[in-house]
Coordinates of C-alpha atoms in Angstrom, one line a residue:
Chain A
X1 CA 9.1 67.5 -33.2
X2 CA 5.6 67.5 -34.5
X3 CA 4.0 65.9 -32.0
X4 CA 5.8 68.0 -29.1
X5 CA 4.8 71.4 -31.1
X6 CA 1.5 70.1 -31.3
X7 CA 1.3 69.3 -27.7
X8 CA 1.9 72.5 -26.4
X9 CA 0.4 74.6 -29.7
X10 CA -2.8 72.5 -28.2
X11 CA -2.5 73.6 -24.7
X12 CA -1.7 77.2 -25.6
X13 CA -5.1 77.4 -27.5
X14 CA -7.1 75.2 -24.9
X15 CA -6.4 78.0 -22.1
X16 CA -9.0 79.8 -24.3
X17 CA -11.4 77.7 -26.2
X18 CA -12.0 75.0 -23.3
X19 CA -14.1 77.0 -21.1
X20 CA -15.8 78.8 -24.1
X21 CA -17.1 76.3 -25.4
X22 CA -17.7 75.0 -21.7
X23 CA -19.9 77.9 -21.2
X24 CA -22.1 77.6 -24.0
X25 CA -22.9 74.3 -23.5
X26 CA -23.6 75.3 -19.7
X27 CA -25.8 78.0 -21.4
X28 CA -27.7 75.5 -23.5
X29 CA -28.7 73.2 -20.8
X30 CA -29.5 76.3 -19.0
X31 CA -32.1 77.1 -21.4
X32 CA -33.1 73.6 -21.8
X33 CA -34.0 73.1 -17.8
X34 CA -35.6 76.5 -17.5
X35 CA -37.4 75.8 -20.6
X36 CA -39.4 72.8 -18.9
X37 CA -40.5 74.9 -16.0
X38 CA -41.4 77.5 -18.2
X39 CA -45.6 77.6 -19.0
X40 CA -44.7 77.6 -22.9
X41 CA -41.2 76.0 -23.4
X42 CA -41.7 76.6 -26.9
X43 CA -41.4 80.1 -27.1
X44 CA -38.7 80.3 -24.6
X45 CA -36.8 77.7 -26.4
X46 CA -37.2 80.5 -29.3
X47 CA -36.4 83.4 -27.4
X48 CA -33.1 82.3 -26.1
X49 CA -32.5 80.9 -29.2
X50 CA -32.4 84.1 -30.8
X51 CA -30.5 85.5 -28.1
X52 CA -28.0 83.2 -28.2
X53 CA -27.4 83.3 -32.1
X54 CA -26.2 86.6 -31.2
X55 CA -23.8 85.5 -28.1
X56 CA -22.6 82.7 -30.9
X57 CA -21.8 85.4 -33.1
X58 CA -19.6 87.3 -30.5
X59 CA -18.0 83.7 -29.3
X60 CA -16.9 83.3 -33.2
X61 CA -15.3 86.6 -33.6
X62 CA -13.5 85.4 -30.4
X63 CA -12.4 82.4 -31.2
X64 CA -11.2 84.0 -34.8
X65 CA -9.5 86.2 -32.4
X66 CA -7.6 84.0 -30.5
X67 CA -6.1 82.0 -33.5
X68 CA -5.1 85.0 -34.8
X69 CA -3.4 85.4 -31.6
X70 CA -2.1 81.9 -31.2
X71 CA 0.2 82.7 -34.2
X72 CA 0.8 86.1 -34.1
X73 CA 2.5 85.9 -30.8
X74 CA 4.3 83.0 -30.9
X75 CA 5.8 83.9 -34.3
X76 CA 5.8 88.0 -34.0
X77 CA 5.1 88.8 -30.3
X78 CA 8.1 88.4 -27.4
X79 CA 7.6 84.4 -27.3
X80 CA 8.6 84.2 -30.6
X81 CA 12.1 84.5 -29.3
X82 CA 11.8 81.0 -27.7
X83 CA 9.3 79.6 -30.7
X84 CA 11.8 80.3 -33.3
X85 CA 14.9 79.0 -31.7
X86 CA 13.1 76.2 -31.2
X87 CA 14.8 73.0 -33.3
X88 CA 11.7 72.8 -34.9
X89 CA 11.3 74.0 -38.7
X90 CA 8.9 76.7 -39.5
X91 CA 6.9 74.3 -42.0
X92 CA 6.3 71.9 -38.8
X93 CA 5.4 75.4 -36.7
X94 CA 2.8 76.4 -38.8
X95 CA 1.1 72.7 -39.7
X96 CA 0.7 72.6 -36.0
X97 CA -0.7 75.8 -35.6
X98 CA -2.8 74.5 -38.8
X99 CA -4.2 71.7 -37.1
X100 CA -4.8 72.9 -33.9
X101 CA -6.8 75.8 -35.4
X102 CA -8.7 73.5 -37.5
X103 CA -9.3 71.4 -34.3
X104 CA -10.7 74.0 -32.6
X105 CA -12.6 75.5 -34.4
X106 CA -14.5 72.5 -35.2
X107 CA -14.9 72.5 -30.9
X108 CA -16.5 75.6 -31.2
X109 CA -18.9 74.9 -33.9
X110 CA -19.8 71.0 -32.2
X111 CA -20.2 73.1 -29.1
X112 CA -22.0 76.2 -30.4
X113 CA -24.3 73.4 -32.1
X114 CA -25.2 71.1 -29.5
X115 CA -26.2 74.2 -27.4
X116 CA -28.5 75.2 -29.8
X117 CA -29.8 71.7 -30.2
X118 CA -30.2 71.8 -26.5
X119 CA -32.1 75.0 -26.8
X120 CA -34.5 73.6 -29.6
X121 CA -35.3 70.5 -28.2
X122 CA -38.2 72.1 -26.2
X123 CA -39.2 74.0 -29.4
X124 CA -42.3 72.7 -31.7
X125 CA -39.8 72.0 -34.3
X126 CA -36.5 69.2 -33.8
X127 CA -34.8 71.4 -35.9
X128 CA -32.7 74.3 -34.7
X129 CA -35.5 76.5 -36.3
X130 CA -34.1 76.3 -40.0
X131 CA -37.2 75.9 -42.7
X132 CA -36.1 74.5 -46.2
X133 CA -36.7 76.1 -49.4
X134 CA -40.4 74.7 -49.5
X135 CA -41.4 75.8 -46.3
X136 CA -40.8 72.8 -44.5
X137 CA -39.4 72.1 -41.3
X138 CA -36.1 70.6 -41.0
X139 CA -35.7 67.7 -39.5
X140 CA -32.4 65.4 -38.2
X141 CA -28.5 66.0 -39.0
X142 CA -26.5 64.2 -41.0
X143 CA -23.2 65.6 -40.8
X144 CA -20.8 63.8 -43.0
X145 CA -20.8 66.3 -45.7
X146 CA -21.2 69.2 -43.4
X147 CA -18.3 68.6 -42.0
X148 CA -16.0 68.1 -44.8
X149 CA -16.9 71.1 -47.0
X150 CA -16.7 73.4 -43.2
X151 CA -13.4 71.6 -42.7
X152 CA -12.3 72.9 -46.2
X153 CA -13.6 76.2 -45.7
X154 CA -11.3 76.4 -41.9
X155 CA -9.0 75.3 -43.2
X156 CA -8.8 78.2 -46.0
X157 CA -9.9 80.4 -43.4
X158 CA -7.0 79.8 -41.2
X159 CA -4.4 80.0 -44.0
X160 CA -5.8 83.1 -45.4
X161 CA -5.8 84.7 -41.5
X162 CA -1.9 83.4 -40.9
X163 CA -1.1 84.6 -44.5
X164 CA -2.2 88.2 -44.0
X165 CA -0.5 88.6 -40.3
X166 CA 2.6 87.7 -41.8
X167 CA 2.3 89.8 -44.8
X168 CA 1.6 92.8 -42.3
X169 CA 4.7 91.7 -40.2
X170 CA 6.9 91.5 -43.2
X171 CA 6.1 94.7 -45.1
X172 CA 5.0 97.0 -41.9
X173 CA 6.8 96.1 -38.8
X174 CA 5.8 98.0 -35.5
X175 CA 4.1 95.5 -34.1
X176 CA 1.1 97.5 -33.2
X177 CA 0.3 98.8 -36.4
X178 CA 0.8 95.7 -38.3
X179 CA -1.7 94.3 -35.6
X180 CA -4.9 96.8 -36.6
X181 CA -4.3 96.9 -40.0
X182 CA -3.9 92.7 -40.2
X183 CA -7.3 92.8 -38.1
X184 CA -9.0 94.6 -40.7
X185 CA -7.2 93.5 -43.6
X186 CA -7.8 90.0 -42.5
X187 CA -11.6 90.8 -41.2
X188 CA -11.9 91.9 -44.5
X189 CA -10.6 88.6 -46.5
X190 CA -12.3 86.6 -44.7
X191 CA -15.6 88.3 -45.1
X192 CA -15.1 88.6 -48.9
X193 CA -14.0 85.4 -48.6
X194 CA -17.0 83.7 -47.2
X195 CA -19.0 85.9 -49.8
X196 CA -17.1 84.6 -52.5
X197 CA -17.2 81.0 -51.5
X198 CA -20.8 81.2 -51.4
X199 CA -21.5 82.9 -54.7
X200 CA -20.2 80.1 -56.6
X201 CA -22.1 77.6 -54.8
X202 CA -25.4 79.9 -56.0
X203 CA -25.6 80.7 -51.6
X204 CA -25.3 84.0 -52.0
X205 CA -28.6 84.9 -53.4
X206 CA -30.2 83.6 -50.6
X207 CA -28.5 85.9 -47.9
X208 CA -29.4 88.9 -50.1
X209 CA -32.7 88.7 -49.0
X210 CA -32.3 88.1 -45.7
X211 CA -33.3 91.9 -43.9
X212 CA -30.7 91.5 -41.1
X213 CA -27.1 92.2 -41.1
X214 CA -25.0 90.5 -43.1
X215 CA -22.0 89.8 -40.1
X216 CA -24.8 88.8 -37.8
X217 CA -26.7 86.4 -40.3
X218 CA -24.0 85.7 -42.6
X219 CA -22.1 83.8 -39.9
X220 CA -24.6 82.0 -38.1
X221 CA -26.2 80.7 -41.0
X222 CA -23.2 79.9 -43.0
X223 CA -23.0 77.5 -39.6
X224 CA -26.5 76.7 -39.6
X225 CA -25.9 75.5 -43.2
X226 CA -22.8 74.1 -43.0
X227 CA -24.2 71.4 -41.0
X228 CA -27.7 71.2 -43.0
X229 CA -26.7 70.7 -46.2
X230 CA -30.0 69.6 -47.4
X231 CA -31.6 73.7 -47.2
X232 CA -29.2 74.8 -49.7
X233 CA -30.8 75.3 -53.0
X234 CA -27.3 75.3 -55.6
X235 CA -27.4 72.9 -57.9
X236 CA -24.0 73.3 -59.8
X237 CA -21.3 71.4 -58.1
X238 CA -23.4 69.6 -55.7
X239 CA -22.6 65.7 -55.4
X240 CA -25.6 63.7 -53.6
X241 CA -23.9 61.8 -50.8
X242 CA -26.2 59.5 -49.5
X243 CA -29.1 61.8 -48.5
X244 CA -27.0 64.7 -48.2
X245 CA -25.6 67.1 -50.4
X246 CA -21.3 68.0 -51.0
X247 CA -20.7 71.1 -52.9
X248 CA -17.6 70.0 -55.1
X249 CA -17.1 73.1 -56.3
X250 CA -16.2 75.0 -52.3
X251 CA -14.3 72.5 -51.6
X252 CA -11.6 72.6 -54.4
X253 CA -11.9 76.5 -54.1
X254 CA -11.7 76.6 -50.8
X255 CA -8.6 73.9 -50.6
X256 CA -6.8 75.4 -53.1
X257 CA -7.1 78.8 -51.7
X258 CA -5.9 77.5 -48.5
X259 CA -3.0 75.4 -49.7
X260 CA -1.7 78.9 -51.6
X261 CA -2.1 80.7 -48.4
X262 CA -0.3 78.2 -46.7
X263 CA 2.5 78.0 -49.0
X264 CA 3.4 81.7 -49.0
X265 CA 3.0 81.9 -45.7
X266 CA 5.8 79.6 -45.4
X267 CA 7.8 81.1 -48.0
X268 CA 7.8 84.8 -46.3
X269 CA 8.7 83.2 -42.8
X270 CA 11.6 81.4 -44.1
X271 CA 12.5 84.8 -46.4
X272 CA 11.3 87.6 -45.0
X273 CA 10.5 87.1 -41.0
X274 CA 11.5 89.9 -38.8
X275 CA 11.4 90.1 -35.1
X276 CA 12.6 93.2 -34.5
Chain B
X1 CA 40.2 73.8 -32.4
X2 CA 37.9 75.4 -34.5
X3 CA 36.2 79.3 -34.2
X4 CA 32.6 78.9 -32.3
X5 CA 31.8 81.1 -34.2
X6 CA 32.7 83.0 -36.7
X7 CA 31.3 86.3 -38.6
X8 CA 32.3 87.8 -42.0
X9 CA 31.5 90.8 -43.2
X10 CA 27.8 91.2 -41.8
X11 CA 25.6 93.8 -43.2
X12 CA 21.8 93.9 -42.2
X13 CA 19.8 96.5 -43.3
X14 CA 15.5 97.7 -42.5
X15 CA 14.4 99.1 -45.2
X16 CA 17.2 102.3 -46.0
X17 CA 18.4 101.8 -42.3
X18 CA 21.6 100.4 -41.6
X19 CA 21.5 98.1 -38.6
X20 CA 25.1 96.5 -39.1
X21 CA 27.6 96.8 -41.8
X22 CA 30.9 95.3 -42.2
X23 CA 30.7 93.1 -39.1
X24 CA 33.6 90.7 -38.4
X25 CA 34.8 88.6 -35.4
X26 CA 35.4 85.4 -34.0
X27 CA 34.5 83.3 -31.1
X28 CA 37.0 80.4 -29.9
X29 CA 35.9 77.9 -27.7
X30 CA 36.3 78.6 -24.2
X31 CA 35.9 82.1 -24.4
X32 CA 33.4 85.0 -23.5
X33 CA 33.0 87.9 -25.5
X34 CA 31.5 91.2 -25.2
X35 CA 29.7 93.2 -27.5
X36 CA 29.3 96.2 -26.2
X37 CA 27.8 99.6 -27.2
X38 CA 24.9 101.8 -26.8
X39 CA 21.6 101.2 -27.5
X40 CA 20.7 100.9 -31.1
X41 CA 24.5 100.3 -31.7
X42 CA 23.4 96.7 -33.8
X43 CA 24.1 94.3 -31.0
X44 CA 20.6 93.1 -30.8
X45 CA 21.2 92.8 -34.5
X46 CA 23.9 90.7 -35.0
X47 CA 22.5 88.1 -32.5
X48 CA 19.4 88.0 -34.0
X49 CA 20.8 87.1 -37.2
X50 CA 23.4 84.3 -35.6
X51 CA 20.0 83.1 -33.8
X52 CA 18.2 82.9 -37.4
X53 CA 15.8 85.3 -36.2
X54 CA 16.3 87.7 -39.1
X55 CA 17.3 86.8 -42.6
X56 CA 18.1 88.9 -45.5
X57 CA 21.6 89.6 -44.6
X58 CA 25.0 90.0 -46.3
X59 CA 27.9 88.5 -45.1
X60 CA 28.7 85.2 -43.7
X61 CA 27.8 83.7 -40.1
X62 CA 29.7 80.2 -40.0
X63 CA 28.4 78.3 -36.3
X64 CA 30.5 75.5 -34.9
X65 CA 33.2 75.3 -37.6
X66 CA 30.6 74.1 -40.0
X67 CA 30.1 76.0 -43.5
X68 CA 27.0 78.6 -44.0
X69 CA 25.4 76.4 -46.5
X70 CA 25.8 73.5 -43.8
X71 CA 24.8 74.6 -41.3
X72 CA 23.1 78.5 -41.6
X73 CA 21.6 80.3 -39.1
X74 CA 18.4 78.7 -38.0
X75 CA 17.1 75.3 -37.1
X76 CA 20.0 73.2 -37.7
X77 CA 22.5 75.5 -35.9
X78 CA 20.3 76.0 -33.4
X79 CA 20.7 72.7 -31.6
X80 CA 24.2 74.0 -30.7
X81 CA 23.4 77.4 -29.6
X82 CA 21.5 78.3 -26.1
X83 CA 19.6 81.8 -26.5
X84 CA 18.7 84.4 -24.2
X85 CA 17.1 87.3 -25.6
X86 CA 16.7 90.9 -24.1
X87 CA 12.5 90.4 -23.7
X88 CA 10.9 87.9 -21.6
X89 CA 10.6 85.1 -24.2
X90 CA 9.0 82.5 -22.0
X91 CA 5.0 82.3 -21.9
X92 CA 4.2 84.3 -18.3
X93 CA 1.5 81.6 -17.6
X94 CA 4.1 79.1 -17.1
X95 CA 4.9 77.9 -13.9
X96 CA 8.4 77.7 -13.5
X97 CA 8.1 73.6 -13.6
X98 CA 6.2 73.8 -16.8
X99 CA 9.1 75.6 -18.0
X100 CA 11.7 72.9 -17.4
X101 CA 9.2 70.4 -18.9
X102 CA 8.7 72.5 -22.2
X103 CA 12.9 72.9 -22.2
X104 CA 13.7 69.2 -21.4
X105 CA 11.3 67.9 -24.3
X106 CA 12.5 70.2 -27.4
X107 CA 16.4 70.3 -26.3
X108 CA 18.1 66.9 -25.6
X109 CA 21.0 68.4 -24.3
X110 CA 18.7 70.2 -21.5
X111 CA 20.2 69.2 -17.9
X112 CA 16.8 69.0 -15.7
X113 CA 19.1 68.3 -12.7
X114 CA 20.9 71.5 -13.2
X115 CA 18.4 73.8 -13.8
X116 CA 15.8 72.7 -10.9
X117 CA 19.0 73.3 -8.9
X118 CA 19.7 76.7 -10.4
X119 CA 16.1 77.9 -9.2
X120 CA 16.9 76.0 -5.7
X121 CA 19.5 78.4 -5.0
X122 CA 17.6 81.0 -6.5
X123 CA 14.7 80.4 -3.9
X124 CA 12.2 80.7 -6.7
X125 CA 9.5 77.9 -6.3
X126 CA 8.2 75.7 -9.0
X127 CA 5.1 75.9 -8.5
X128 CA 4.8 79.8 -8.9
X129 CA 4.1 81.2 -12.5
X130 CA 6.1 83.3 -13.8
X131 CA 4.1 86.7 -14.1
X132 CA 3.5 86.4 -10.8
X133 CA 7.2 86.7 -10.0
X134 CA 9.2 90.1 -9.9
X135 CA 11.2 91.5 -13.4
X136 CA 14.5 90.1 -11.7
X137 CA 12.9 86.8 -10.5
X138 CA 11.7 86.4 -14.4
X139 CA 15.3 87.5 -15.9
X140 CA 17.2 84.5 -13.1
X141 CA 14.3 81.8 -14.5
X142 CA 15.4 82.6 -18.0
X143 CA 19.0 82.6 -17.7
X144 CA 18.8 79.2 -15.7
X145 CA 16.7 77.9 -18.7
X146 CA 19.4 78.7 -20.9
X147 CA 22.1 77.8 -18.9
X148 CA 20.9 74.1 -17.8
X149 CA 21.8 73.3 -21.9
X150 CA 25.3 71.9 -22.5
X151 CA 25.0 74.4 -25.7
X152 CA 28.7 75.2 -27.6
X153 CA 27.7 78.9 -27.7
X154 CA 25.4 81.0 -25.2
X155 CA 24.5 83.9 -26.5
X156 CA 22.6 86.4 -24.2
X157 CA 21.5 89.5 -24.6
X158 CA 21.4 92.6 -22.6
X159 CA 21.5 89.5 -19.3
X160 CA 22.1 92.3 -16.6
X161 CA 20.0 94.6 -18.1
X162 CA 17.1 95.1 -16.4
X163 CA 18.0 93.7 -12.7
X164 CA 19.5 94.8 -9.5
X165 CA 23.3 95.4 -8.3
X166 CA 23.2 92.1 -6.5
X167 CA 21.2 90.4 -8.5
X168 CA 23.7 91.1 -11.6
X169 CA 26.5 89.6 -9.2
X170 CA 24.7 86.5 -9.2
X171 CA 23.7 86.3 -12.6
X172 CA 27.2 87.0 -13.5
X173 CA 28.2 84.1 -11.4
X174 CA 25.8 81.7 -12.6
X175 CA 27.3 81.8 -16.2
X176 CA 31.2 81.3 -15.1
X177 CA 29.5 78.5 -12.6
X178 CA 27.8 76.6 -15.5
X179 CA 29.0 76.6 -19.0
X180 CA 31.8 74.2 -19.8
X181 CA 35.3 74.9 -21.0
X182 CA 34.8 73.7 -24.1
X183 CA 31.6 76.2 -25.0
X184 CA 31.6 79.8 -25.6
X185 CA 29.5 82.9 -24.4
X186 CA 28.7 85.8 -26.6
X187 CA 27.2 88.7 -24.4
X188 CA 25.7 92.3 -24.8
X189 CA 25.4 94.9 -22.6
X190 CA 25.5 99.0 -21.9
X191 CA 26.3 98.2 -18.1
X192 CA 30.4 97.4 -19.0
X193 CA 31.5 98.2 -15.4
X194 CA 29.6 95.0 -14.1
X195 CA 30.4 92.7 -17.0
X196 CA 34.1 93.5 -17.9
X197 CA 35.6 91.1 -14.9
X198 CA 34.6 88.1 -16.9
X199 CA 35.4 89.0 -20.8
X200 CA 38.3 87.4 -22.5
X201 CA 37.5 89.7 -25.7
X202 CA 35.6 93.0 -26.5
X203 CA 34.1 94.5 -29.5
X204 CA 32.8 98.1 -29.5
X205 CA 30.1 99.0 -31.8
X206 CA 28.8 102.5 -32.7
X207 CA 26.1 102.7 -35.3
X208 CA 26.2 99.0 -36.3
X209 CA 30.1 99.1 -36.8
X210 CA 33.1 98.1 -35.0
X211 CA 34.9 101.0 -33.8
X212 CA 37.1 99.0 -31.4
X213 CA 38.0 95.2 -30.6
X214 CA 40.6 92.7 -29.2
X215 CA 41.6 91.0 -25.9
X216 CA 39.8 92.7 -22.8
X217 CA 43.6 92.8 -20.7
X218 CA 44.9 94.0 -24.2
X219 CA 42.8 97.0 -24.6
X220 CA 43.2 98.0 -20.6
X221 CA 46.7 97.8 -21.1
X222 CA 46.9 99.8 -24.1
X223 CA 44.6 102.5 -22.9
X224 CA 45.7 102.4 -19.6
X225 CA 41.8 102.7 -18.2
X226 CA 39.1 100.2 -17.7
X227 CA 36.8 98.5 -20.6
X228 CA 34.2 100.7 -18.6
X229 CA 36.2 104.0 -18.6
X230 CA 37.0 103.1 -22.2
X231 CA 33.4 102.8 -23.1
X232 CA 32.3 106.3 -21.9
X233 CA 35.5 108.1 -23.7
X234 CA 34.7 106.0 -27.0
X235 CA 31.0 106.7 -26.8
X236 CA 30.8 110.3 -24.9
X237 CA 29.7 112.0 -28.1
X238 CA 27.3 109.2 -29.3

């Protein structure tokens, strides 16, 4: 049952994040034709790059959006008459809303990235514009250990989200209050979240300076990071892998906060679920 | 042959709200029942809870003859039971085809045959999604969903509810057409005067309790008037 959940948890999400991520890439190679016919491609490159970091920003509150949505109306909204008659345990609903989430959201940040890669490439830097700690200019990916401490962190993400939906659901009911306040609440977690994630890797320090917003900057360059590991400057809990960097430390946080999330989230659907 | 299903006691409550207290009737196999009421009367509520959809109950709901702790409301049950609920419960960007597929892979006991024949004779074409057909159109796809399932108990809510004179006719129709003698419908509705020709058994509710039940020929008899005319004496007040 697995498998047929997953197949049609995937396709429910796909209607969205398919032609998202579609577009961005159509925007990056946009910007990367346009940037050869333009008389200095490197400043264009720049331009749209800065443009677009703010388009990303909107595309990830969408896409944060949408999961939310993904399991808030299939378990709480009208279809959630035909989801949860289903022969299918709750436990084997939400790992496949899980995955899927996880799956996509690592389509939006491959997609988000190679845009902006397409963007740089015209650029005076190969980079995506990122300078290290020393000044220098960032050069090449390496994304093994990118990937698994940003998988750890969607994960956590996504359990947290689906936790505080069905905690509004539960103790609220009305489905359209319980909808704002689990926006906010959940806005909220996950913001704190993030923060708290990247105090204890030593990150934090580093946005405080930053002059810009945090929402705006916060989230692109928790991206940008994610997949340079080499910029970040905390040394407790970091694990050299190869040439890159893991941070031990937001990992286990971050798994363990998840895995929580995930099991009282399925603890209050089996006890406490209302559909009224 | 054992009770379909059968209910004990049944409380459910939101909050300091009573939605249903002291609920208690059975289902035999070949029968249709009728809970009827007004709205807000619990009959939403007690489905709900035979479909697993709400927990935190008191009371005992005992599906296919099999004990609570066997099989309770919920997953396992479910496999026996064939749901229609009062809201459009199918994804509106289906097309009507994508709606047999997603009922033919999670329900073995789905009949393709019989429902792509069911929306034949319906005239509705598979092809068309199901926003872009009318409110009835949308209740007829539903019911044939439900109704293509060799299920032991149907249990639809509020079926008539929202759709034409003639339209109800045919609906009404379609479940005498298609569920076997060996299954069992339970049924809700506030519109008695077009159900009452096909229940075997009716059970009032007013304010999440039984105020009246028994056989439907029993209760004409007795009161001399129809389940309909019954209904409007029983509940002029509430």
């Amino acid at each position: 049952m697995l498998r047929k959940q997953l197949k049609y948890d995937f396709i429910f999400a796909a209607r969205f994040f398919l032609g998202m991520g579609a577009a961005g890439i159509g925007l990056g190679l946009l910007v990367f034709i346009m940037g050869g016919l333009s008389q200095s491609p490197a400043n264009f490159s720049l331009g749209a790059m800065q443009l677009m970091s703010t388009a990303w920003t909107v595309a990830l509150a969408m896409s944060v959006a949408q999961i939310y949505q993904l399991y808030s109306r299939q378990f709480f909204g009208e279809v959630g008459h035909l989801m949860l008659t289903l022969p299918v345990g709750r436990g084997v609903q939400l790992l496949s809303k899980y995955l899927v989430a996880l799956f996509w959201s690592f389509y939006i940040f491959a997609t988000m990235f190679l845009s902006l890669r397409l963007m740089a490439a015209r650029s005076e830097s190969s980079s995506v514009g990122i300078t290290g700690p020393g000044g220098e200019v960032l050069t090449g990916i390496n994304l093994a250990g990118p990937l698994m401490q940003f998988a750890a962190l969607a994960f956590s993400a996504v359990a947290i989200l689906f936790l505080i939906v069905t905690l509004a659901n539960c103790t609220l009911g009305g489905w359209r209050v319980h909808t704002i306040i689990a926006w906010l609440v959940g806005g909220l977690y996950f913001a704190a979240f993030v923060w708290a994630i990247a105090a204890i890797s030593g990150r934090a320090r580093e946005w405080v300076t930053v002059d810009t917003s945090f929402v705006h900057d916060g989230v692109v360059h928790m991206g940008m990071r994610t997949f340079l590991a080499p910029t970040i400057g905390a040394d407790i809990g970091r694990v050299p892998l190869g040439d890159m960097y893991v941070d031990v430390y937001l990992i286990a946080a971050a798994l363990a906060f998840g895995l929580a999330a995930a099991g009282a989230t399925h603890w209050l659907l089996r006890k406490k679920i209302t559909l009224a | 042959m054992d009770n379909i299903l059968e209910i004990t006691d049944l409380g459910k409550r939101y909050g300091r709200m009573v939605a249903v207290e002291g609920v208690r009737f059975s289902l035999a196999p070949g029968k249709i029942l009728g809970l009827l009421g007004p709205n807000g009367s619990g009959k939403t509520t007690i489905m709900k809870v035979i479909m697993g959809l709400l927990t935190d109950y008191t009371g005992e709901v005992r599906i296919a003859g099999a004990p609570p702790e066997v099989h309770p409301p919920g997953v396992a049950a479910n496999r026996y039971i064939s749901y229609l609920p009062d809201a459009g419960h199918i994804p509106t960007w289906f097309t009507t085809e994508q709606a047999i597929r997603f009922f033919a892979d999670f329900y073995t006991d789905f009949d393709e045959a019989k429902a792509g024949e069911m929306l034949d004779a319906m005239k509705i074409p598979r092809h068309k999604r199901v926003k872009a057909l009318s409110r009835g159109m949308q209740e007829k796809v539903q019911l044939a969903m439900v109704m293509a399932r060799r299920a032991k108990l149907y249990i639809l809510d509020e079926p008539i509810g929202a759709v034409d004179p003639a339209s109800r006719d045919f609906i009404l129709n379609t479940l005498l057409a298609h569920y076997a003698e060996d299954s069992a419908i339970l049924l809700s509705s506030h519109i008695i005067a077009d159900i009452e020709s096909v229940l075997d058994e009716a059970v009032f509710l007013r304010e999440g309790k039984i105020c009246m039940m028994g056989e439907a020929d029993a209760l004409r008899q007795e009161r001399g008037m129809s389940l309909d005319q019954i209904f409007r004496e029983v509940f002029r007040n509430a």
